[in-house]
Tab-separated table of C-alpha atoms and ligand atoms in Angstrom:
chain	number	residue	atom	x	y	z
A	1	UNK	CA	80.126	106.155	124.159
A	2	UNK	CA	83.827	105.814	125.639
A	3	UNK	CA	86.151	108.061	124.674
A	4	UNK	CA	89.398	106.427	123.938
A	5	UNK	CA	92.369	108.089	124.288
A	6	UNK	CA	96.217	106.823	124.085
A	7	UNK	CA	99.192	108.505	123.044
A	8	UNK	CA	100.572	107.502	120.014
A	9	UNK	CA	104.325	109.167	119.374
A	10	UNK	CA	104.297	110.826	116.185
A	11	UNK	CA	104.355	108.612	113.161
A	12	UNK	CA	105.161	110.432	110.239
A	13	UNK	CA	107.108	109.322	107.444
A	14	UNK	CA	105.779	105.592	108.357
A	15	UNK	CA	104.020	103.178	106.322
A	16	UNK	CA	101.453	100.903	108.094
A	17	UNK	CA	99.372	98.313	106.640
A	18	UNK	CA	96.296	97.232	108.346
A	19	UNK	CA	94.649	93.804	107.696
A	20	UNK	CA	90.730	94.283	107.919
A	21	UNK	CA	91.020	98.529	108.244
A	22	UNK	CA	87.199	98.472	106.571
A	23	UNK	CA	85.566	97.377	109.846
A	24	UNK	CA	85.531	97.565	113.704
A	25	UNK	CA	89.152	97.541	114.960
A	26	UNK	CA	90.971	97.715	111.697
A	27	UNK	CA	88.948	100.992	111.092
A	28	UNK	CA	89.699	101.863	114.216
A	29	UNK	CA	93.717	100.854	114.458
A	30	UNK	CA	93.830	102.967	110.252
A	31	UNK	CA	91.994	106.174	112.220
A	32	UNK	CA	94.348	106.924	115.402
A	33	UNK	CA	97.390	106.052	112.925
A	34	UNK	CA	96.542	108.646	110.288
A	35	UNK	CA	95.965	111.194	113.024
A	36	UNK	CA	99.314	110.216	114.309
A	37	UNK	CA	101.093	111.417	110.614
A	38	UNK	CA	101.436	107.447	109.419
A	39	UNK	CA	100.683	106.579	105.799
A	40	UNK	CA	97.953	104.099	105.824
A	41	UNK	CA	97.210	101.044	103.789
A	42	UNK	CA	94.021	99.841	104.404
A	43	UNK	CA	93.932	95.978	103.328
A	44	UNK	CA	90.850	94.886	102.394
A	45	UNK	CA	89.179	91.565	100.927
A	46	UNK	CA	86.333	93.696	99.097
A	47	UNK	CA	87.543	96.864	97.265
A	48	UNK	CA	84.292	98.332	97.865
A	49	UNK	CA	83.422	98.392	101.282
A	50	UNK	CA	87.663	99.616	101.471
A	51	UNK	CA	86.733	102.604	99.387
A	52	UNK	CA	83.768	103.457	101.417
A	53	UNK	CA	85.188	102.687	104.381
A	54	UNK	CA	88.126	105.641	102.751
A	55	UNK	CA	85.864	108.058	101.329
A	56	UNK	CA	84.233	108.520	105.061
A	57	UNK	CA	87.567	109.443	106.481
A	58	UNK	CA	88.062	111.742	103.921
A	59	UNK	CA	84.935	113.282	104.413
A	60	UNK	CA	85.434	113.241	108.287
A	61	UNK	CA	88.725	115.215	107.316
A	62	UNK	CA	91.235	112.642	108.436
A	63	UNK	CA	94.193	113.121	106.826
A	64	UNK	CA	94.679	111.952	103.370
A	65	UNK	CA	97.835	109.811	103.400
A	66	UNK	CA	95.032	106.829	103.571
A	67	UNK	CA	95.492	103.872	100.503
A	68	UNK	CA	93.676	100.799	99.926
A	69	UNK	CA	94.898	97.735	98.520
A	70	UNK	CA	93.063	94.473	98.026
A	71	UNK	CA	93.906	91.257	100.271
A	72	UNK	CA	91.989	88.595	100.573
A	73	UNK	CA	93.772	86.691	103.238
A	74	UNK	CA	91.606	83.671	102.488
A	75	UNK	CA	93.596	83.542	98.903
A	76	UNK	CA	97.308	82.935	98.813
A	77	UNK	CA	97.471	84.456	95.306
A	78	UNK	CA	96.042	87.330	96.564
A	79	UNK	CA	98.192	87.635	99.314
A	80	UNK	CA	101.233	87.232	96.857
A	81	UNK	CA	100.048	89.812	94.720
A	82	UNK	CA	99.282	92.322	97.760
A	83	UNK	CA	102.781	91.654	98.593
A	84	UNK	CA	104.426	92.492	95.771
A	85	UNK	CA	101.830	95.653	95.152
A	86	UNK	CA	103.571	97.037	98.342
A	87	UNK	CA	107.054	96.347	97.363
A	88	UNK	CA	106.543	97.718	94.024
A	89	UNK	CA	104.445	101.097	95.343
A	90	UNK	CA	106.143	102.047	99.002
A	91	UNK	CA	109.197	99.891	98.971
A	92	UNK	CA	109.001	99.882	102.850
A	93	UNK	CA	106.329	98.267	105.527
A	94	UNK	CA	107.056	99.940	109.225
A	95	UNK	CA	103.909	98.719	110.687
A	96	UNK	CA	101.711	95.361	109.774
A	97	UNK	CA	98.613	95.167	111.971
A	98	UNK	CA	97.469	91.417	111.226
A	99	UNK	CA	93.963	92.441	112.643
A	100	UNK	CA	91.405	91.128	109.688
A	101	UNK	CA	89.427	88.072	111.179
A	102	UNK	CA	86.492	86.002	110.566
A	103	UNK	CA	84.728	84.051	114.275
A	104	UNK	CA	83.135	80.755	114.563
A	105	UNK	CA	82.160	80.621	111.059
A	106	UNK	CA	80.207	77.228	109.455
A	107	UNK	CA	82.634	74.816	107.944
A	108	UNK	CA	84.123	76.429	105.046
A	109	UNK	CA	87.244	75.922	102.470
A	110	UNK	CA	89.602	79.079	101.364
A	111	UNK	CA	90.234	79.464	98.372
A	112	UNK	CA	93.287	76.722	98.596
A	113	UNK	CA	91.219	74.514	100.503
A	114	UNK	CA	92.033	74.810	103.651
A	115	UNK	CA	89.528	75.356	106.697
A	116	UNK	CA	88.578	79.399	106.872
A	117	UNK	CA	88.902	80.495	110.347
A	118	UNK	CA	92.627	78.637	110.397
A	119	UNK	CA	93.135	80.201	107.055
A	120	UNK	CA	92.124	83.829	107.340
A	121	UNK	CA	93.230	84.136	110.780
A	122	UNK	CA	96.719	82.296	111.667
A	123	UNK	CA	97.760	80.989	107.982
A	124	UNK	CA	96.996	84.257	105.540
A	125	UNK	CA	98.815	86.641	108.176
A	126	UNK	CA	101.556	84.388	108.309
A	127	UNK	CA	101.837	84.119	104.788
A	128	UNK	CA	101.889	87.788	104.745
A	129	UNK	CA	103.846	88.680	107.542
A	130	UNK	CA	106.748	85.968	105.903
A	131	UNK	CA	106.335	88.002	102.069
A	132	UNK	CA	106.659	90.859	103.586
A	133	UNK	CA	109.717	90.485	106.132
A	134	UNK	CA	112.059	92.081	103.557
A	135	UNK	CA	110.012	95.426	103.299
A	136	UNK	CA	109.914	95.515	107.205
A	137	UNK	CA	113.427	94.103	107.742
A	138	UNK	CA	114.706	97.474	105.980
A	139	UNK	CA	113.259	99.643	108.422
A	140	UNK	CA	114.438	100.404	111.867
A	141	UNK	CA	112.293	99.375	114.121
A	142	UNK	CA	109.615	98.067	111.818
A	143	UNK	CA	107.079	95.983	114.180
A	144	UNK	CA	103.889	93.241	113.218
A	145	UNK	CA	101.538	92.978	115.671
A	146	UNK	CA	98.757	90.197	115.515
A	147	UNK	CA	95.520	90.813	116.814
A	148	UNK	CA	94.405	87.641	119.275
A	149	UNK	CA	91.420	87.076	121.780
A	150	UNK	CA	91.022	86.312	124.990
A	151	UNK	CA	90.158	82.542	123.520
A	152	UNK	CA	93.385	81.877	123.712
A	153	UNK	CA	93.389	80.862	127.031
A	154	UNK	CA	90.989	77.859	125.620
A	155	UNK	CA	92.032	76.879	122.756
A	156	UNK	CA	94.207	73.584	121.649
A	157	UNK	CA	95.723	72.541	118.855
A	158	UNK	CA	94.277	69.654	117.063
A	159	UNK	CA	97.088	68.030	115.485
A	160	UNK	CA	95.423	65.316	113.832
A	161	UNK	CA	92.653	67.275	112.518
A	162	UNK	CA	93.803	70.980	111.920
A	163	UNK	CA	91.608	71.221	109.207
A	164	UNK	CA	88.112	70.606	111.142
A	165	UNK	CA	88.152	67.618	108.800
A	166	UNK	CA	86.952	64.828	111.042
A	167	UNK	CA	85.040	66.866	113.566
A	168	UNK	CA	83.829	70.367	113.218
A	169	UNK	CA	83.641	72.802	115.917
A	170	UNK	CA	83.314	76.269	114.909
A	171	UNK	CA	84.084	77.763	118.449
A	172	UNK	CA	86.617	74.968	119.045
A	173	UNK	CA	88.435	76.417	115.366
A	174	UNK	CA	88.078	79.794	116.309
A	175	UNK	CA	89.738	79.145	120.045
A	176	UNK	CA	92.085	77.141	117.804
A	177	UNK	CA	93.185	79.718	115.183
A	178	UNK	CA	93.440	82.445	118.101
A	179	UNK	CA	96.351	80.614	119.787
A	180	UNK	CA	97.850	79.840	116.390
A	181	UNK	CA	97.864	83.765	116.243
A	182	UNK	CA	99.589	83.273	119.457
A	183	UNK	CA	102.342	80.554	118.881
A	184	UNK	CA	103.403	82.427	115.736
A	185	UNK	CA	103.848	85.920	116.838
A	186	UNK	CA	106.291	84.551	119.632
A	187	UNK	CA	107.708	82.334	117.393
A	188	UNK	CA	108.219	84.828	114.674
A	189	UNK	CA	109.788	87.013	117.393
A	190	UNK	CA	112.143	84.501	118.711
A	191	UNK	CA	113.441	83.594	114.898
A	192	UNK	CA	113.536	87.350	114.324
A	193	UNK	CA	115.934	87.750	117.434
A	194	UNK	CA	118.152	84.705	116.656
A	195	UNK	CA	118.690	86.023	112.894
A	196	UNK	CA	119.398	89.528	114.230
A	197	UNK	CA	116.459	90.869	112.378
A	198	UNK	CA	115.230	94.213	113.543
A	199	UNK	CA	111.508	93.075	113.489
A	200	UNK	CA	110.075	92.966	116.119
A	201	UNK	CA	106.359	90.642	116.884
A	202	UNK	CA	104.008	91.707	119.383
A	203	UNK	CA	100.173	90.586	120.630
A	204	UNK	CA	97.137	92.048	121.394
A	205	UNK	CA	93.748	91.157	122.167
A	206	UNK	CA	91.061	93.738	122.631
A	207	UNK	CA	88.811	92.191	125.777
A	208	UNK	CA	85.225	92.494	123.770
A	209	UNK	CA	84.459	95.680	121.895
A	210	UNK	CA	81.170	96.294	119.980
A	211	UNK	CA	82.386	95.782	116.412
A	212	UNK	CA	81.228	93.760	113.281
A	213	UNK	CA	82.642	90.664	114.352
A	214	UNK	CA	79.332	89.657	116.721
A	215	UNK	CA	76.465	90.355	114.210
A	216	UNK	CA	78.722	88.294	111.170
A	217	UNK	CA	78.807	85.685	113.450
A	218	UNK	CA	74.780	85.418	114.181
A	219	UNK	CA	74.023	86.298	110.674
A	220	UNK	CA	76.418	83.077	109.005
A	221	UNK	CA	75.012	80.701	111.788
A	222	UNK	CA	71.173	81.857	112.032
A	223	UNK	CA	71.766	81.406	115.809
A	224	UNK	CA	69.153	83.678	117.705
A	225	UNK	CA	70.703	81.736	120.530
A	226	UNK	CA	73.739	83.616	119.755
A	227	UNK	CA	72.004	87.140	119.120
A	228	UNK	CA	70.694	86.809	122.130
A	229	UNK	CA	73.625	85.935	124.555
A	230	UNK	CA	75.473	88.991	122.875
A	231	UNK	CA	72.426	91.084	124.095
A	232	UNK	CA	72.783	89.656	127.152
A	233	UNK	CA	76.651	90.166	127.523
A	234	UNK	CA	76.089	93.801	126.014
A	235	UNK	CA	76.763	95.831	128.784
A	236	UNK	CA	80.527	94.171	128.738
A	237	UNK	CA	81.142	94.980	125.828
A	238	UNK	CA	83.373	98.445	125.338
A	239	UNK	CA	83.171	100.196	122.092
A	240	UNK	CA	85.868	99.508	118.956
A	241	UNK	CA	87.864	102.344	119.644
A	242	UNK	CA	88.723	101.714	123.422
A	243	UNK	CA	89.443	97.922	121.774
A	244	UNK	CA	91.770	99.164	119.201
A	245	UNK	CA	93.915	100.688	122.395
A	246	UNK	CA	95.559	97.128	123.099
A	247	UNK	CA	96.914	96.947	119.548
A	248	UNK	CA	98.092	100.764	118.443
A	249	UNK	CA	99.852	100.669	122.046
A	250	UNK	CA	101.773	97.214	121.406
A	251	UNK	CA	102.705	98.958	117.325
A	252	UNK	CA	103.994	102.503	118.470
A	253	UNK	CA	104.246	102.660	122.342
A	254	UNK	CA	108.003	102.827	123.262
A	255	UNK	CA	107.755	100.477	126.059
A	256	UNK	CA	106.245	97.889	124.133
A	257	UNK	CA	108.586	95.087	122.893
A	258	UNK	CA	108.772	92.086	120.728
A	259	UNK	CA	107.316	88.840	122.189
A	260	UNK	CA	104.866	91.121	124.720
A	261	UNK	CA	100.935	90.604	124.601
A	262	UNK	CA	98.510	93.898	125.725
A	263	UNK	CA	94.863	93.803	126.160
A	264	UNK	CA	92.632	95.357	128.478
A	265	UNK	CA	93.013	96.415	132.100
A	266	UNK	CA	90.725	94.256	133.564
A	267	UNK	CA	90.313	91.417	130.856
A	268	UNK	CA	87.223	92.270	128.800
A	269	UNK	CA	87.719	95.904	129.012
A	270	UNK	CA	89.903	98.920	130.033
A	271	UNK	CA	92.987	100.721	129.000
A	272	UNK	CA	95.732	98.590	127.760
A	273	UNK	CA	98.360	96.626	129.789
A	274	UNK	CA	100.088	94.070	129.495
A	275	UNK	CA	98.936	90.625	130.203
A	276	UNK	CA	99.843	87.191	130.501
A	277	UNK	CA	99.888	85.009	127.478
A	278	UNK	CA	98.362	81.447	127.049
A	279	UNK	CA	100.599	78.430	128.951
A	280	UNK	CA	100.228	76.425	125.849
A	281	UNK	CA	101.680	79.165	123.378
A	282	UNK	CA	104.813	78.715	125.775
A	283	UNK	CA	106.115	75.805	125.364
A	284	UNK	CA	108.997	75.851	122.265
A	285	UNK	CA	108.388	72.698	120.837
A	286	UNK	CA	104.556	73.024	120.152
A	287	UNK	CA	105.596	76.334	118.252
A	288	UNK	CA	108.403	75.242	116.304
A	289	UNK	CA	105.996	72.001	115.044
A	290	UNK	CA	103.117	74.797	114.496
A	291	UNK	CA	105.774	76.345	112.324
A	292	UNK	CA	106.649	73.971	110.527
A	293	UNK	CA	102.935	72.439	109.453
A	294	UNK	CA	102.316	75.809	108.646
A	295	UNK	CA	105.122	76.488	106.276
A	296	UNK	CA	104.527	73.572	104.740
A	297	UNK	CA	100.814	73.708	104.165
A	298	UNK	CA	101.480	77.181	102.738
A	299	UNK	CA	104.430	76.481	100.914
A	300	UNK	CA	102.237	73.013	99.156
A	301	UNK	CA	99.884	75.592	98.438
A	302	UNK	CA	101.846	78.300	96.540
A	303	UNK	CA	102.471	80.991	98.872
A	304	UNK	CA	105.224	83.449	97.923
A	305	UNK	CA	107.385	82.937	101.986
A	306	UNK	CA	110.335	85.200	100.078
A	307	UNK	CA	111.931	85.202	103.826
A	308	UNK	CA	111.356	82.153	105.880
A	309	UNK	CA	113.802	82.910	109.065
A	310	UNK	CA	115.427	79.292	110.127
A	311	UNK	CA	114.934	77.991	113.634
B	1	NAP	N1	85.381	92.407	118.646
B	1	NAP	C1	85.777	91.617	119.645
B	1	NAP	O1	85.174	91.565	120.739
B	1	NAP	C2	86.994	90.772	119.459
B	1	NAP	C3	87.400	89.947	120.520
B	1	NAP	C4	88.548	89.197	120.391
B	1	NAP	C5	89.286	89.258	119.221
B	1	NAP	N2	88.879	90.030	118.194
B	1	NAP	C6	89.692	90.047	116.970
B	1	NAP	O2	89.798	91.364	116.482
B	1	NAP	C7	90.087	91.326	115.078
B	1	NAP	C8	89.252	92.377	114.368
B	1	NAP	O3	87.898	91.991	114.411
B	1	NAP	P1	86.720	93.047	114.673
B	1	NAP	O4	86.190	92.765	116.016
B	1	NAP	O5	87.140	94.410	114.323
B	1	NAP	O6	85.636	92.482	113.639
B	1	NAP	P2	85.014	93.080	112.294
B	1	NAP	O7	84.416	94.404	112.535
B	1	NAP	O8	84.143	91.985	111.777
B	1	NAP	O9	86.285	93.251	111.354
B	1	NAP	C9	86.917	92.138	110.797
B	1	NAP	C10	87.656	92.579	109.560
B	1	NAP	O10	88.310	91.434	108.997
B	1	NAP	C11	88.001	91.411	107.609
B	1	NAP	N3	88.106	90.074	107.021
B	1	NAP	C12	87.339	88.988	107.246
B	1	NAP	N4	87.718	87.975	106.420
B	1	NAP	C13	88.740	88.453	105.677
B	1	NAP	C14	89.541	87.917	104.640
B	1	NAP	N5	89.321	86.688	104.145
B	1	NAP	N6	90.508	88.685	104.109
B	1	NAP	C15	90.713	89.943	104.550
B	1	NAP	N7	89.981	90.521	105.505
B	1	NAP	C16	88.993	89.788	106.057
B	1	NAP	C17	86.597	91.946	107.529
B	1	NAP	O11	86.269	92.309	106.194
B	1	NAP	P3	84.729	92.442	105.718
B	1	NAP	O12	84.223	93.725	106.298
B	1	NAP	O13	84.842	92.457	104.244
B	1	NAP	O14	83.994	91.257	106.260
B	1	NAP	C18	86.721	93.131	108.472
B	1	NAP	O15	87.336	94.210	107.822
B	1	NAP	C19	89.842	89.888	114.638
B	1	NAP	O16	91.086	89.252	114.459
B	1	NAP	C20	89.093	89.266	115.818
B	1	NAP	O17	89.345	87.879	115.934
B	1	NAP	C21	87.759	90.790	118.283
């Protein structure tokens, strides 16, 4: 097993929340915060893998500033809610780690209808990053970083088919939702800067690390091809703590800043760096019309976007 080590500056007194803390690099990214004196909120789509994933770092005597809220990031309404939980309970947000994410799943609706993998992964965290601008707005130096891949580099945007609707490819909609994750950090950035918010938006991707994500995918698609090029690739693979490092070092190093991506040394795995993002998350106008569909599929759809910056 790697051990991972990375110097996080002390965090006390700061509140993060953590998309997906139950699992891999959520669990992961919620560990190495609490050790570093943060408050935790682990966000979690099923209450009871959250608590158990809770109760074992109490029992492994982390400490116990850990909470757990539910967020289901496949249901606006229970993004909204989340949203205003927070507000109401901690007032402030210094942190959001938009790390929860599903991977090449069968074709599949959220709750609102819209295609999962573009709805869990680029469309909930947006939702929730947008709801919760005001809590991290207040906070100097308040930061959301959104976890990516290294698919980025292959992924497109289908613009006449976002939704999978015509033609279905459930590597070609993960690619897909992964530079989503992409345009809107930098975009969210950029609008952040222009409207002299202090929020900064920052990227990581982990390279591949040994986490839940692999085995969900096999077991939804009954692929033994699958299982068995992940056995194959294995040896690639680095564990979920040394793929956590990309992400805690973009949300508390001090040399990080907004609009950066880090990931892995040397691509799939390593010590975090920074690293070049994809061409096609570059170009302003692609962003700005990603934007826009976005907000408007969200906003048709009843999601609570209390702070919507204006290009
Ligand atoms: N592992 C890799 O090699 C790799 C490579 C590139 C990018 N990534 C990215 O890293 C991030 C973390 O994934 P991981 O590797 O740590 O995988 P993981 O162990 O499967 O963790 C994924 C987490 O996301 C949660 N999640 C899934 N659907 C959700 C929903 N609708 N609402 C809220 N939470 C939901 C899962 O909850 P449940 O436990 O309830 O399912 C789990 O906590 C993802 O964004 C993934 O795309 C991972």
């Amino acid at each position: 097993m790697t051990s991972a080590v990375v110097d996080i500056p002390d965090q006390t007194g700061r509140v993060a929340l953590v998309t997906g803390a139950n699992s891999g690099l959520g669990l992961e990214t919620t560990k190495a915060l609490l050790k570093s004196g943060a408050t935790v909120v682990m966000g979690c789509r099923s209450l009871q893998r959250g608590e158990s994933a809770r109760q074992s770092l109490l029992e492994r005597n982390y400490p116990p500033s850990v909470d757990l809220i539910a967020l289901d990031l496949a249901d606006l309404e229970s993004i909204n809610q989340a949203a205003k939980t927070l507000k109401s309970q901690y007032g402030r947000i210094d942190l959001l780690i938009n790390n929860a994410g599903v991977m090449a799943t069968p074709h599949t609706l959220s709750k609102q209808g819209l295609e999962l993998q573009f709805a869990v992964n680029h469309l909930g965290h947006m939702a929730l990053s947008l709801a919760l601008l005001p809590l991290l707005s207040s906070q100097p130096g308040a930061r959301v970083v959104t976890v990516t891949s290294g698919v980025q580099y292959m992924g497109r945007i289908a613009w006449d088919d976002l939704q999978g609707e015509q033609r279905y490819d459930r590597w070609a909609a993960y690619a897909q939702s992964k530079l989503a994750n992409v345009m809107f950090a930098l975009e969210l950035d950029k609008r952040a800067r222009a409207a002299r918010i202090d929020v900064a938006s920052l990227l990581a991707h982990p390279g591949l690390a040994r986490t839940n994500l692999q085995p969900a995918s096999v077991a939804a698609n009954q692929s033994w091809q699958e299982a068995f090029a992940y056995r194959l690739m294995d040896p690639m693979f680095q564990s979920a703590a040394m793929g956590s490092l990309p992400q805690l070092h973009a949300a508390t190093s001090p040399t990080a800043h907004g609009g950066e991506q880090y990931g892995p040394r040397f691509n799939f795995r390593g010590y975090p760096k920074r690293c070049r993002i994809a061409a096609s998350a570059l170009k302003d106008a692609e962003r700005q019309r990603l934007w826009s569909v976005s907000e408007q599929l969200l906003r048709d759809r009843g999601a609570a976007l209390t702070a919507i910056i204006d290009d």
